[in-house]
Short mmCIF file of C-alpha atoms and ligand atoms in Angstrom, two decimals:
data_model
loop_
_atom_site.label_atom_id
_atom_site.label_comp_id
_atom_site.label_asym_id
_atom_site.label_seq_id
_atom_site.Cartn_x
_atom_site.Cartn_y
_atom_site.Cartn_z
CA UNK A 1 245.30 61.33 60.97
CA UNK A 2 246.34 61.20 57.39
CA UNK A 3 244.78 58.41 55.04
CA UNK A 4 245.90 56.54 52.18
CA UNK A 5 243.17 55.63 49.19
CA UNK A 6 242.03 51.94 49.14
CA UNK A 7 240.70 50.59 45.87
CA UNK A 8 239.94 46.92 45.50
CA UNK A 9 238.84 45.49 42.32
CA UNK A 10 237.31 42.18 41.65
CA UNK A 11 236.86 40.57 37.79
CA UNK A 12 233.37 42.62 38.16
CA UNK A 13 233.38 45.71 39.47
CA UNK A 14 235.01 48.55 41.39
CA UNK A 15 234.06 47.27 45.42
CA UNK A 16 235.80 49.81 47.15
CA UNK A 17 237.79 53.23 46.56
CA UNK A 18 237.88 55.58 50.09
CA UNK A 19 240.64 56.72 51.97
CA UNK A 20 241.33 54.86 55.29
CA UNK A 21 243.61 55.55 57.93
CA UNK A 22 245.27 51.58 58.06
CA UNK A 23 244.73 48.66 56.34
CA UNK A 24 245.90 44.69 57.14
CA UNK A 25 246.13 42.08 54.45
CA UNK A 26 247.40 38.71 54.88
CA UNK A 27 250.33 38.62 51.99
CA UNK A 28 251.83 35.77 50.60
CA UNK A 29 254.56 36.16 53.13
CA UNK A 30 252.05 36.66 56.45
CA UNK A 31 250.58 39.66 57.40
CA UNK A 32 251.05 42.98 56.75
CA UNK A 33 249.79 46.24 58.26
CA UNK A 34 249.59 49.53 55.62
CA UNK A 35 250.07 53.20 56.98
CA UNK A 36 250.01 56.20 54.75
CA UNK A 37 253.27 56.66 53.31
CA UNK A 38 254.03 53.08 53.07
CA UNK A 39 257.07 51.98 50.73
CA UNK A 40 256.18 51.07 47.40
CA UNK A 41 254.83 46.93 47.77
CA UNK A 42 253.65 44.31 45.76
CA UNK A 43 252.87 40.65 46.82
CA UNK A 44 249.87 37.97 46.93
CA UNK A 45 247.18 37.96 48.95
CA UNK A 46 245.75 34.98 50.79
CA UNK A 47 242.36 34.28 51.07
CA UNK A 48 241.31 35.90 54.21
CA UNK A 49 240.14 39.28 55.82
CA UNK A 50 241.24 42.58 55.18
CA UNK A 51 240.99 44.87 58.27
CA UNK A 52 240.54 48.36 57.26
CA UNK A 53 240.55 51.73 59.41
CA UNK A 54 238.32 54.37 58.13
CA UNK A 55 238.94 57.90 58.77
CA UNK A 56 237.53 58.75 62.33
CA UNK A 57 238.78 55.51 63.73
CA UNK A 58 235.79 52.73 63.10
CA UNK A 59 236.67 49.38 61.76
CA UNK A 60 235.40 47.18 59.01
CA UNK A 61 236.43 44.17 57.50
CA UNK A 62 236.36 43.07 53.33
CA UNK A 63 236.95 39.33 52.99
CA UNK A 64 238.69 37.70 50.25
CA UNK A 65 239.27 34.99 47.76
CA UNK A 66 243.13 35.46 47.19
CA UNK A 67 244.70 38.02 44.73
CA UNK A 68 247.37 40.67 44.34
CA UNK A 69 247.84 43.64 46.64
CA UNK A 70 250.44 46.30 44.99
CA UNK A 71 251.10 49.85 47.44
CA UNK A 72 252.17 52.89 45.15
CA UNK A 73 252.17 56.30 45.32
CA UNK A 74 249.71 56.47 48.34
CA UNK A 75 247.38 54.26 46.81
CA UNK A 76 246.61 50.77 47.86
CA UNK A 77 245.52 48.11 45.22
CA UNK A 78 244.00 45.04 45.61
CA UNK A 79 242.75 43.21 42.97
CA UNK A 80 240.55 40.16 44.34
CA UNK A 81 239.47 37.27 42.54
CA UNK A 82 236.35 37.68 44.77
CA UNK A 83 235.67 40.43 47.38
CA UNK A 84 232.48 40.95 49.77
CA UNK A 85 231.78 43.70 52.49
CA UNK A 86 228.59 43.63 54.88
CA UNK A 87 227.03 45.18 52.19
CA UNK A 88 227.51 43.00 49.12
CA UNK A 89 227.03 39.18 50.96
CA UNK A 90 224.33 37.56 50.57
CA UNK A 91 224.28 35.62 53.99
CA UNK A 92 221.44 32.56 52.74
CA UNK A 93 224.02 32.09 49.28
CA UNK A 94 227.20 31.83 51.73
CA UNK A 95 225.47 29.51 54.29
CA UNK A 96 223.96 27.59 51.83
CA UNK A 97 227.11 27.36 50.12
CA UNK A 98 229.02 26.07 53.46
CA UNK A 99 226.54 23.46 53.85
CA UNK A 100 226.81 22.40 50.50
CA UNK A 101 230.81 21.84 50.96
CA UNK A 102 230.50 20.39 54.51
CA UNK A 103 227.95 17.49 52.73
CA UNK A 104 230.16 16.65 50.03
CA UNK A 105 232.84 16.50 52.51
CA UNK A 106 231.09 14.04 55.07
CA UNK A 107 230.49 11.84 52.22
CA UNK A 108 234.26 11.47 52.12
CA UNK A 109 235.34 11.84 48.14
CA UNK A 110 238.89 12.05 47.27
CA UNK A 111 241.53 13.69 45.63
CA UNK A 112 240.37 16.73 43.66
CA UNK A 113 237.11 16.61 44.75
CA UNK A 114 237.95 17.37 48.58
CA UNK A 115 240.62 20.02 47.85
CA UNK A 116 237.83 21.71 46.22
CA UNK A 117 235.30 21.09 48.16
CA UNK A 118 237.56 21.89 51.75
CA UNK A 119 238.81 25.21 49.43
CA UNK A 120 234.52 26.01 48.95
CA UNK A 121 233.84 25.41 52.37
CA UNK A 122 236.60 27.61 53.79
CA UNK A 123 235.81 30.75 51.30
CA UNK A 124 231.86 30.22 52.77
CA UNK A 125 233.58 30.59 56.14
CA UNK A 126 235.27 33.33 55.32
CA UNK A 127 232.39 35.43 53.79
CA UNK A 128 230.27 34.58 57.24
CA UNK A 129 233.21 35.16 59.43
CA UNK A 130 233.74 38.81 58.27
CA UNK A 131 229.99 39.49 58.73
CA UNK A 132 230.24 38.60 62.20
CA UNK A 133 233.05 40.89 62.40
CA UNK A 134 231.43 44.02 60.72
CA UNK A 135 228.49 43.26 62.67
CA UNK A 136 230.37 43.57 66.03
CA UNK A 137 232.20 46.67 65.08
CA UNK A 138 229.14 48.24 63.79
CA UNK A 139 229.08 47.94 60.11
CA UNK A 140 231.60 51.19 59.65
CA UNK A 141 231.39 51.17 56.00
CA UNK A 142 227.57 50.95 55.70
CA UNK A 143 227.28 54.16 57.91
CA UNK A 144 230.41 55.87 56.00
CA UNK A 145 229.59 55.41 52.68
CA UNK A 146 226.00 56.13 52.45
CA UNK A 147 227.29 59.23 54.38
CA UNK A 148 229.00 60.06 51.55
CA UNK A 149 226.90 59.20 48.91
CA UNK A 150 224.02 61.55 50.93
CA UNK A 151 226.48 64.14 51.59
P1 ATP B 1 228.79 29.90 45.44
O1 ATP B 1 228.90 28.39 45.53
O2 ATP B 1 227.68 30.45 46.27
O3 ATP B 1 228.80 30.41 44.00
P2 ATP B 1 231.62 30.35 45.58
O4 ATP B 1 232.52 30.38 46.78
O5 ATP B 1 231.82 29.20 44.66
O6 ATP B 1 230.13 30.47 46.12
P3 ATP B 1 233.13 32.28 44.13
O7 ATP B 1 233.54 31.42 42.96
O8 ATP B 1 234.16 32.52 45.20
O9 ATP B 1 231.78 31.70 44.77
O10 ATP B 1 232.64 33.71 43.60
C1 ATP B 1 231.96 33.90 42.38
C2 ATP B 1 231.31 35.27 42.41
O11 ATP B 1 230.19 35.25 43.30
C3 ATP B 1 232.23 36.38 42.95
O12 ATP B 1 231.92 37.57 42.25
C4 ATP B 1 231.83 36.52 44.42
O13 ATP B 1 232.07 37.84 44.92
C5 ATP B 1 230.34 36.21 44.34
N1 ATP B 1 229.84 35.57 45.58
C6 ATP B 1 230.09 34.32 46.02
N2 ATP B 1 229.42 34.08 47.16
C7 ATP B 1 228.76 35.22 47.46
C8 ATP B 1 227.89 35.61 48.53
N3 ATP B 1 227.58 34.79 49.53
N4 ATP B 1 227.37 36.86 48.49
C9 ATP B 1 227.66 37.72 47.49
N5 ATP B 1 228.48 37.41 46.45
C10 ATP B 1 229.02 36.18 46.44
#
């Protein structure tokens, strides 16, 4: 099958750049799945997980904070205001991070101060969520990229 290249950039650093066979991001607008060939796109992107197809077949799963997702040229661009794979979480920081929100949210604060602490809470989620998922579909982008790098 024929792949399009994936590149998403957070504020610090280049996370991922491989080809992949299909990619789905939740946009702005709900959720979108991205072939090769796809028509030139740009929209947001809400916090949540992007599915992505490696060449071969095998699944794996990049969660993140919100940002911009722009298709051109048979290249797909996200740029993240956070991103983690399997391979970049650090599990103890994102549960400890979750527990965290969930105290400040028993002790029932207002205003402000629950929006962020609800918005905290769900990106903690988020991050252990997609673990779960890479960890069920085996992790695809561990195996595949230190494949490549060993190649
Ligand atoms: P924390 O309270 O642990 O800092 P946070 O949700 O407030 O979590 P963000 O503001 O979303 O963190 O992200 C700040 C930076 O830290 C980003 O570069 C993000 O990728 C990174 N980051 C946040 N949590 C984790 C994690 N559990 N593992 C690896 N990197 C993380």
């Amino acid at each position: 099958m024929s792949t399009v290249l994936l590149e998403v950039v957070t504020p610090d650093r280049l996370l991922f750049s491989h080809p992949v066979e299909f990619v789905v991001v939740k946009g702005g607008m709900g959720e979108i799945g991205i072939l090769p060939r796809h028509a030139p796109l740009a929209t947001t992107v809400q916090p949540s997980i992007v599915k992505v197809r490696m060449e071969g077949g095998g699944e794996d799963y990049i969660a993140v904070s919100g940002g911009f997702l722009e298709v051109r040229q048979d290249r797909i661009t996200l740029l993240a205001d956070a991103a983690e794979t399997s391979m970049t979480l650090d599990v103890e920081r994102a549960q400890r991070a979750k527990q965290r929100a969930e105290e400040r949210l028993s002790q029932r604060g207002e205003g402000i101060e629950l929006t962020r602490a609800e918005a905290a809470r769900d990106r903690a989620a988020l991050r252990l969520q997609m673990l779960e998922l890479s960890n069920a579909s085996g992790n695809v982008f561990e195996k595949v990229l230190t494949e490549s790098v060993s190649k």
